[in-house]
Amino acid sequence: MNKKVTRIGVLTSGGDAPGMNAAIRAVVRTGIYMGLEVYGIVRGYAGMVENDIIKMESRSVANIIQRGGTILKTGRCKEFFEVEGRKKAYANLKKHGINGLVIIGGDGSFRGAQVFSNEFDIPCIGVPGTIDKDIAGTDFTIGFDTAVNTAVEAIDKIRDTMDAHDRLFVIEVMGRDSGYIALHSGIATGAENILIPEKETDIEAILTALMEKERRQKLVNLIVVAEGKFGGANEVAKVIKERLPDQEVRVCVLGHIQRGGAPSCFDRLIASRMGYAAIECLLEKRYNVFVGIVNNRMHYIPLNEAVKKKQRISEEWMKIVKILST
Ligand code: ADP
């Protein structure tokens, strides 16, 4: 494992996130600048298993920093869960002489990288790319800022029509296991209630508050729900309709628009910094870590820690939601 890294592979894996292209660009250009040869692995770990590997040059990543999605494509790969699949992947990397990897993805992809780096002599560096911001050890993940701003823009538009008709809206945002998009977009759009997987939901308290608001003639109400919570927005609306039949309730599921689009300036910046830092890690033999940003400084967190911990939502956020919605 102490051999010098000379030829690296870069891949995007798992859920796509805006800013992944900016990270690929940073990895490719920094790698080449530092004298490495760089290969792109197509469709995440599937490209490793199926030998879908292409040589990258500086020009291969021209004009992509502003583009959503990922030019390398991403994917989920069942075979990589099995040791046989990982053996195939290793053999393909060897065929190309690849002796270092940069994995841009979420916690699942990091789990895969950790298993792989334990089994084979290929150092892996993770770059956190996920709209969910659910990785402990970094203040930000690539794609979160863009996704949350997309959600805010959409909710603002819905609020206009909501206000015109004095309606209650239940809006579902992404985050099956993580409430960050719901929390941030909900606070930023003045939601009365934000339902997230990390916190118990007291539906009775919400219903009582709605009744109270009806009495006070606060007719516009906005509830933001993370998709994994309570069966999503449709379930929440169903309960409200059953219990408050006079209340007009509308549902909007924002869905995949939150994944797409041009990355925000912030996501492009952190992607560029993280991609650069990933190459530094390989050159300095700081192996099997992922790069994070904490208090605006780079941090290097062992992959196995990323796999164990999740980012926690502070109680203070929830207090703010409660006070500001009165
Ligand atoms: P994300 O990185 O967005 O969290 P996933 O959880 O879908 O995405 O993981 C992406 C891929 O990483 C999986 O399809 C699989 O190929 C690989 N992977 C995830 N967990 C493991 C694991 N425990 N062992 C091996 N490979 C894994």
Tab-separated table of C-alpha atoms and ligand atoms in Angstrom:
chain	number	residue	atom	x	y	z
A	1	MET	CA	0.000	0.000	0.000
A	2	ASN	CA	3.023	2.263	0.217
A	3	LYS	CA	3.713	2.258	-3.494
A	4	LYS	CA	3.578	5.610	-5.201
A	5	VAL	CA	0.338	6.386	-7.001
A	6	THR	CA	0.975	7.142	-10.666
A	7	ARG	CA	-2.260	6.368	-12.501
A	8	ILE	CA	-5.657	7.023	-11.033
A	9	GLY	CA	-9.286	6.292	-11.781
A	10	VAL	CA	-12.120	8.676	-11.008
A	11	LEU	CA	-15.782	7.699	-10.785
A	12	THR	CA	-19.144	9.093	-9.731
A	13	SER	CA	-21.315	6.608	-7.876
A	14	GLY	CA	-24.767	6.283	-6.290
A	15	GLY	CA	-27.264	9.157	-6.433
A	16	ASP	CA	-26.274	11.967	-8.779
A	17	ALA	CA	-25.753	15.462	-7.445
A	18	PRO	CA	-25.210	18.823	-9.124
A	19	GLY	CA	-21.530	19.710	-8.900
A	20	MET	CA	-20.233	16.206	-9.579
A	21	ASN	CA	-18.913	17.455	-12.924
A	22	ALA	CA	-17.039	20.268	-11.224
A	23	ALA	CA	-15.458	17.660	-8.931
A	24	ILE	CA	-14.487	15.407	-11.881
A	25	ARG	CA	-12.905	18.414	-13.584
A	26	ALA	CA	-10.906	19.292	-10.468
A	27	VAL	CA	-9.675	15.716	-10.022
A	28	VAL	CA	-8.696	15.324	-13.690
A	29	ARG	CA	-6.959	18.670	-14.063
A	30	THR	CA	-5.170	18.575	-10.690
A	31	GLY	CA	-4.103	14.985	-11.293
A	32	ILE	CA	-2.652	15.761	-14.713
A	33	TYR	CA	-1.004	18.938	-13.419
A	34	MET	CA	0.691	16.887	-10.695
A	35	GLY	CA	2.001	14.386	-13.254
A	36	LEU	CA	-0.555	11.587	-12.834
A	37	GLU	CA	-2.364	9.767	-15.583
A	38	VAL	CA	-6.119	9.911	-15.110
A	39	TYR	CA	-8.820	7.465	-16.221
A	40	GLY	CA	-12.568	7.965	-16.030
A	41	ILE	CA	-14.627	4.993	-14.847
A	42	VAL	CA	-18.095	5.038	-16.358
A	43	ARG	CA	-21.335	4.367	-14.342
A	44	GLY	CA	-19.707	4.076	-10.948
A	45	TYR	CA	-18.575	0.678	-9.704
A	46	ALA	CA	-20.352	-0.969	-12.650
A	47	GLY	CA	-17.714	0.526	-14.955
A	48	MET	CA	-15.004	-1.023	-12.795
A	49	VAL	CA	-16.631	-4.466	-12.874
A	50	GLU	CA	-17.414	-4.277	-16.606
A	51	ASN	CA	-14.162	-2.598	-17.665
A	52	ASP	CA	-15.812	0.574	-18.936
A	53	ILE	CA	-12.771	2.774	-18.388
A	54	ILE	CA	-11.597	5.693	-20.523
A	55	LYS	CA	-8.501	7.852	-20.619
A	56	MET	CA	-9.106	11.432	-19.536
A	57	GLU	CA	-7.217	14.497	-20.678
A	58	SER	CA	-7.482	18.082	-19.512
A	59	ARG	CA	-9.683	18.788	-22.532
A	60	SER	CA	-12.052	15.923	-21.656
A	61	VAL	CA	-13.420	18.066	-18.838
A	62	ALA	CA	-13.706	21.349	-20.729
A	63	ASN	CA	-16.973	23.238	-20.400
A	64	ILE	CA	-18.509	21.022	-17.714
A	65	ILE	CA	-18.095	23.003	-14.483
A	66	GLN	CA	-21.530	24.570	-14.964
A	67	ARG	CA	-23.356	21.396	-15.978
A	68	GLY	CA	-25.577	19.303	-13.708
A	69	GLY	CA	-25.488	15.487	-13.752
A	70	THR	CA	-22.194	13.722	-14.369
A	71	ILE	CA	-20.344	13.200	-17.659
A	72	LEU	CA	-19.041	9.885	-16.304
A	73	LYS	CA	-22.616	8.725	-15.556
A	74	THR	CA	-23.405	7.160	-12.240
A	75	GLY	CA	-25.059	3.998	-11.086
A	76	ARG	CA	-25.701	1.433	-8.458
A	77	CYS	CA	-23.875	-1.855	-8.875
A	78	LYS	CA	-25.136	-5.073	-7.299
A	79	GLU	CA	-22.061	-7.064	-8.300
A	80	PHE	CA	-19.807	-4.785	-6.287
A	81	PHE	CA	-21.523	-5.952	-3.093
A	82	GLU	CA	-20.041	-9.407	-3.745
A	83	VAL	CA	-16.365	-10.237	-3.431
A	84	GLU	CA	-16.420	-11.865	-6.892
A	85	GLY	CA	-17.572	-8.582	-8.409
A	86	ARG	CA	-14.894	-6.643	-6.560
A	87	LYS	CA	-12.225	-9.126	-7.741
A	88	LYS	CA	-13.291	-8.477	-11.333
A	89	ALA	CA	-13.131	-4.737	-10.675
A	90	TYR	CA	-9.617	-5.061	-9.264
A	91	ALA	CA	-8.443	-7.128	-12.236
A	92	ASN	CA	-9.767	-4.460	-14.626
A	93	LEU	CA	-8.017	-1.673	-12.741
A	94	LYS	CA	-4.781	-3.692	-12.874
A	95	LYS	CA	-5.189	-4.149	-16.636
A	96	HIS	CA	-5.109	-0.375	-16.968
A	97	GLY	CA	-2.305	0.021	-14.432
A	98	ILE	CA	-4.584	2.073	-12.178
A	99	ASN	CA	-3.182	2.241	-8.651
A	100	GLY	CA	-5.348	4.893	-6.971
A	101	LEU	CA	-9.051	5.793	-6.970
A	102	VAL	CA	-11.147	8.880	-6.345
A	103	ILE	CA	-14.796	8.090	-5.612
A	104	ILE	CA	-17.292	10.927	-5.830
A	105	GLY	CA	-20.508	9.812	-4.137
A	106	GLY	CA	-22.506	9.382	-0.957
A	107	ASP	CA	-22.162	7.201	2.118
A	108	GLY	CA	-23.068	4.014	0.209
A	109	SER	CA	-20.298	4.641	-2.296
A	110	PHE	CA	-17.883	5.293	0.575
A	111	ARG	CA	-18.919	1.978	2.124
A	112	GLY	CA	-18.046	0.275	-1.159
A	113	ALA	CA	-14.705	2.114	-1.262
A	114	GLN	CA	-13.894	1.087	2.272
A	115	VAL	CA	-14.582	-2.587	1.612
A	116	PHE	CA	-12.571	-2.457	-1.623
A	117	SER	CA	-9.569	-0.702	-0.091
A	118	ASN	CA	-9.498	-3.257	2.742
A	119	GLU	CA	-9.368	-6.130	0.282
A	120	PHE	CA	-6.999	-4.804	-2.364
A	121	ASP	CA	-3.880	-2.647	-2.546
A	122	ILE	CA	-5.589	0.298	-4.204
A	123	PRO	CA	-5.865	3.439	-2.076
A	124	CYS	CA	-9.273	5.130	-2.250
A	125	ILE	CA	-10.161	8.748	-1.602
A	126	GLY	CA	-13.785	9.789	-1.195
A	127	VAL	CA	-15.251	13.100	-2.307
A	128	PRO	CA	-18.696	13.666	-0.726
A	129	GLY	CA	-21.196	14.237	-3.520
A	130	THR	CA	-24.790	13.921	-2.374
A	131	ILE	CA	-27.754	16.270	-2.217
A	132	ASP	CA	-28.709	14.791	1.170
A	133	LYS	CA	-25.818	16.248	3.227
A	134	ASP	CA	-25.962	13.161	5.393
A	135	ILE	CA	-22.260	12.438	5.852
A	136	ALA	CA	-20.699	13.126	9.244
A	137	GLY	CA	-17.306	14.863	9.230
A	138	THR	CA	-18.028	17.572	6.679
A	139	ASP	CA	-20.148	20.699	6.945
A	140	PHE	CA	-21.152	20.419	3.301
A	141	THR	CA	-21.560	17.874	0.552
A	142	ILE	CA	-21.466	18.665	-3.145
A	143	GLY	CA	-24.980	19.204	-4.506
A	144	PHE	CA	-26.793	20.074	-1.307
A	145	ASP	CA	-26.672	23.836	-1.813
A	146	THR	CA	-28.026	23.573	-5.358
A	147	ALA	CA	-30.772	21.122	-4.385
A	148	VAL	CA	-31.934	23.191	-1.456
A	149	ASN	CA	-32.012	26.349	-3.564
A	150	THR	CA	-34.062	24.553	-6.209
A	151	ALA	CA	-36.499	23.476	-3.491
A	152	VAL	CA	-36.716	27.024	-2.125
A	153	GLU	CA	-37.385	28.476	-5.566
A	154	ALA	CA	-40.178	25.957	-6.187
A	155	ILE	CA	-41.745	26.421	-2.738
A	156	ASP	CA	-41.709	30.226	-3.159
A	157	LYS	CA	-43.719	29.813	-6.353
A	158	ILE	CA	-46.196	27.481	-4.681
A	159	ARG	CA	-46.517	29.960	-1.808
A	160	ASP	CA	-47.803	32.618	-4.208
A	161	THR	CA	-50.706	30.453	-5.333
A	162	MET	CA	-51.205	29.167	-1.806
A	163	ASP	CA	-51.570	32.714	-0.575
A	164	ALA	CA	-53.958	33.667	-3.361
A	165	HIS	CA	-56.333	30.855	-2.376
A	166	ASP	CA	-55.796	30.696	1.400
A	167	ARG	CA	-54.770	27.083	1.218
A	168	LEU	CA	-52.779	24.602	3.200
A	169	PHE	CA	-49.973	23.039	1.234
A	170	VAL	CA	-47.995	19.950	2.099
A	171	ILE	CA	-44.803	19.914	0.063
A	172	GLU	CA	-42.543	16.919	-0.184
A	173	VAL	CA	-38.842	17.387	-0.754
A	174	MET	CA	-36.112	14.775	-1.186
A	175	GLY	CA	-34.416	13.024	1.736
A	176	ARG	CA	-35.465	9.482	2.407
A	177	ASP	CA	-33.195	9.112	5.433
A	178	SER	CA	-32.031	12.651	5.883
A	179	GLY	CA	-33.984	15.791	6.718
A	180	TYR	CA	-31.517	18.478	5.714
A	181	ILE	CA	-33.198	19.553	2.483
A	182	ALA	CA	-36.545	19.727	4.299
A	183	LEU	CA	-35.083	21.590	7.248
A	184	HIS	CA	-33.158	24.199	5.284
A	185	SER	CA	-35.752	24.774	2.583
A	186	GLY	CA	-38.541	24.798	5.180
A	187	ILE	CA	-36.876	27.450	7.327
A	188	ALA	CA	-35.965	29.515	4.268
A	189	THR	CA	-39.558	29.535	3.010
A	190	GLY	CA	-41.205	30.110	6.394
A	191	ALA	CA	-42.837	26.689	6.759
A	192	GLU	CA	-44.989	26.253	9.859
A	193	ASN	CA	-44.026	22.610	10.189
A	194	ILE	CA	-41.076	20.629	8.965
A	195	LEU	CA	-41.261	16.854	9.146
A	196	ILE	CA	-37.938	15.036	9.020
A	197	PRO	CA	-36.863	11.432	9.569
A	198	GLU	CA	-34.475	12.366	12.389
A	199	LYS	CA	-37.246	13.662	14.649
A	200	GLU	CA	-40.430	12.175	16.054
A	201	THR	CA	-43.477	13.813	14.515
A	202	ASP	CA	-46.316	14.709	16.812
A	203	ILE	CA	-49.136	14.751	14.284
A	204	GLU	CA	-51.643	15.590	17.033
A	205	ALA	CA	-49.703	18.746	17.853
A	206	ILE	CA	-49.722	19.718	14.172
A	207	LEU	CA	-53.488	19.161	13.940
A	208	THR	CA	-54.097	21.190	17.105
A	209	ALA	CA	-51.933	24.003	15.760
A	210	LEU	CA	-53.833	23.945	12.463
A	211	MET	CA	-57.153	24.195	14.291
A	212	GLU	CA	-55.827	27.046	16.376
A	213	LYS	CA	-54.584	28.829	13.285
A	214	GLU	CA	-57.949	28.367	11.616
A	215	ARG	CA	-59.508	30.055	14.621
A	216	ARG	CA	-57.001	32.905	14.367
A	217	GLN	CA	-57.703	33.088	10.645
A	218	LYS	CA	-54.097	32.305	9.762
A	219	LEU	CA	-55.222	30.669	6.614
A	220	VAL	CA	-52.004	30.054	4.789
A	221	ASN	CA	-50.076	27.096	6.081
A	222	LEU	CA	-47.070	25.395	4.718
A	223	ILE	CA	-45.843	22.004	5.797
A	224	VAL	CA	-42.583	20.705	4.349
A	225	VAL	CA	-42.056	16.940	4.569
A	226	ALA	CA	-38.939	14.905	3.800
A	227	GLU	CA	-39.927	12.059	1.452
A	228	GLY	CA	-39.129	9.272	3.884
A	229	LYS	CA	-41.145	10.750	6.704
A	230	PHE	CA	-44.587	9.535	7.602
A	231	GLY	CA	-45.169	8.006	4.176
A	232	GLY	CA	-44.478	11.347	2.494
A	233	ALA	CA	-46.693	14.347	1.767
A	234	ASN	CA	-49.697	12.323	0.548
A	235	GLU	CA	-49.984	10.466	3.843
A	236	VAL	CA	-49.684	13.670	5.867
A	237	ALA	CA	-52.386	15.327	3.752
A	238	LYS	CA	-54.626	12.292	4.154
A	239	VAL	CA	-54.464	12.480	7.935
A	240	ILE	CA	-55.189	16.216	7.902
A	241	LYS	CA	-58.173	15.781	5.557
A	242	GLU	CA	-59.602	13.027	7.716
A	243	ARG	CA	-59.339	15.028	10.889
A	244	LEU	CA	-60.027	18.520	9.527
A	245	PRO	CA	-62.480	17.963	6.674
A	246	ASP	CA	-63.098	21.703	6.182
A	247	GLN	CA	-59.447	22.403	5.561
A	248	GLU	CA	-58.491	22.634	1.901
A	249	VAL	CA	-55.266	20.706	1.520
A	250	ARG	CA	-53.036	20.489	-1.529
A	251	VAL	CA	-50.006	18.308	-2.042
A	252	CYS	CA	-46.943	18.917	-4.169
A	253	VAL	CA	-44.102	16.439	-4.537
A	254	LEU	CA	-41.048	18.251	-5.888
A	255	GLY	CA	-39.209	15.092	-6.925
A	256	HIS	CA	-36.249	14.893	-9.234
A	257	ILE	CA	-36.040	18.563	-10.191
A	258	GLN	CA	-34.039	18.805	-6.955
A	259	ARG	CA	-31.240	16.689	-8.399
A	260	GLY	CA	-30.779	18.487	-11.673
A	261	GLY	CA	-29.748	21.853	-12.979
A	262	ALA	CA	-26.612	23.927	-12.999
A	263	PRO	CA	-24.692	23.702	-9.728
A	264	SER	CA	-24.657	26.808	-7.540
A	265	CYS	CA	-21.490	28.853	-7.188
A	266	PHE	CA	-21.025	27.340	-3.731
A	267	ASP	CA	-21.235	23.757	-5.001
A	268	ARG	CA	-18.781	24.512	-7.810
A	269	LEU	CA	-16.356	25.975	-5.293
A	270	ILE	CA	-16.458	23.118	-2.797
A	271	ALA	CA	-16.304	20.579	-5.640
A	272	SER	CA	-13.175	22.289	-6.963
A	273	ARG	CA	-11.547	22.402	-3.527
A	274	MET	CA	-12.467	18.836	-2.663
A	275	GLY	CA	-11.333	17.459	-6.030
A	276	TYR	CA	-7.985	19.207	-5.650
A	277	ALA	CA	-7.631	17.961	-2.049
A	278	ALA	CA	-8.362	14.378	-3.131
A	279	ILE	CA	-5.308	14.406	-5.405
A	280	GLU	CA	-3.185	15.923	-2.648
A	281	CYS	CA	-4.229	13.039	-0.394
A	282	LEU	CA	-3.094	10.475	-2.953
A	283	LEU	CA	0.243	12.220	-3.465
A	284	GLU	CA	0.855	12.625	0.262
A	285	LYS	CA	-0.131	8.996	0.907
A	286	ARG	CA	-3.041	9.984	3.088
A	287	TYR	CA	-4.949	6.936	1.960
A	288	ASN	CA	-8.502	5.668	2.478
A	289	VAL	CA	-9.994	8.890	3.717
A	290	PHE	CA	-12.667	11.188	2.407
A	291	VAL	CA	-12.151	14.917	2.121
A	292	GLY	CA	-14.463	17.172	4.082
A	293	ILE	CA	-14.747	20.855	4.831
A	294	VAL	CA	-15.221	21.900	8.463
A	295	ASN	CA	-15.197	25.582	9.424
A	296	ASN	CA	-13.957	26.355	5.933
A	297	ARG	CA	-10.852	24.149	6.297
A	298	MET	CA	-10.100	20.850	4.655
A	299	HIS	CA	-10.442	17.780	6.844
A	300	TYR	CA	-9.499	14.185	6.097
A	301	ILE	CA	-11.744	11.591	7.641
A	302	PRO	CA	-11.041	7.837	7.530
A	303	LEU	CA	-13.553	6.122	5.260
A	304	ASN	CA	-14.581	3.748	8.024
A	305	GLU	CA	-15.719	6.678	10.168
A	306	ALA	CA	-17.838	8.033	7.330
A	307	VAL	CA	-19.519	4.698	7.153
A	308	LYS	CA	-20.345	4.592	10.865
A	309	LYS	CA	-21.642	8.071	11.606
A	310	LYS	CA	-24.396	10.298	10.210
A	311	GLN	CA	-24.694	14.043	10.449
A	312	ARG	CA	-27.015	15.027	13.276
A	313	ILE	CA	-29.626	17.729	13.253
A	314	SER	CA	-29.192	20.128	16.138
A	315	GLU	CA	-32.062	20.866	18.530
A	316	GLU	CA	-31.466	24.558	17.956
A	317	TRP	CA	-32.672	24.306	14.373
A	318	MET	CA	-35.941	22.761	15.529
A	319	LYS	CA	-36.406	25.487	18.134
A	320	ILE	CA	-35.971	28.151	15.457
A	321	VAL	CA	-38.611	26.464	13.278
A	322	LYS	CA	-41.080	26.500	16.169
A	323	ILE	CA	-40.501	30.105	17.210
A	324	LEU	CA	-40.497	31.572	13.728
A	325	SER	CA	-43.734	29.895	12.684
A	326	THR	CA	-45.913	31.377	15.440
B	1	ADP	P1	-24.795	6.661	-2.416
B	1	ADP	O1	-23.315	6.687	-2.626
B	1	ADP	O2	-25.491	7.758	-3.146
B	1	ADP	O3	-25.154	6.581	-0.935
B	1	ADP	P2	-25.616	3.819	-2.794
B	1	ADP	O4	-25.929	3.608	-1.347
B	1	ADP	O5	-26.627	3.368	-3.781
B	1	ADP	O6	-25.345	5.360	-3.140
B	1	ADP	O7	-24.226	3.081	-3.098
B	1	ADP	C1	-23.651	3.139	-4.385
B	1	ADP	C2	-22.960	1.857	-4.717
B	1	ADP	O8	-21.875	1.631	-3.804
B	1	ADP	C3	-23.802	0.588	-4.587
B	1	ADP	O9	-24.633	0.368	-5.697
B	1	ADP	C4	-22.704	-0.481	-4.501
B	1	ADP	O10	-22.181	-0.779	-5.771
B	1	ADP	C5	-21.640	0.231	-3.669
B	1	ADP	N1	-21.769	-0.176	-2.243
B	1	ADP	C6	-22.564	0.374	-1.293
B	1	ADP	N2	-22.440	-0.291	-0.111
B	1	ADP	C7	-21.550	-1.285	-0.321
B	1	ADP	C8	-21.002	-2.339	0.485
B	1	ADP	N3	-21.347	-2.497	1.758
B	1	ADP	N4	-20.109	-3.181	-0.104
B	1	ADP	C9	-19.745	-3.029	-1.379
B	1	ADP	N5	-20.238	-2.085	-2.197
B	1	ADP	C10	-21.109	-1.223	-1.692
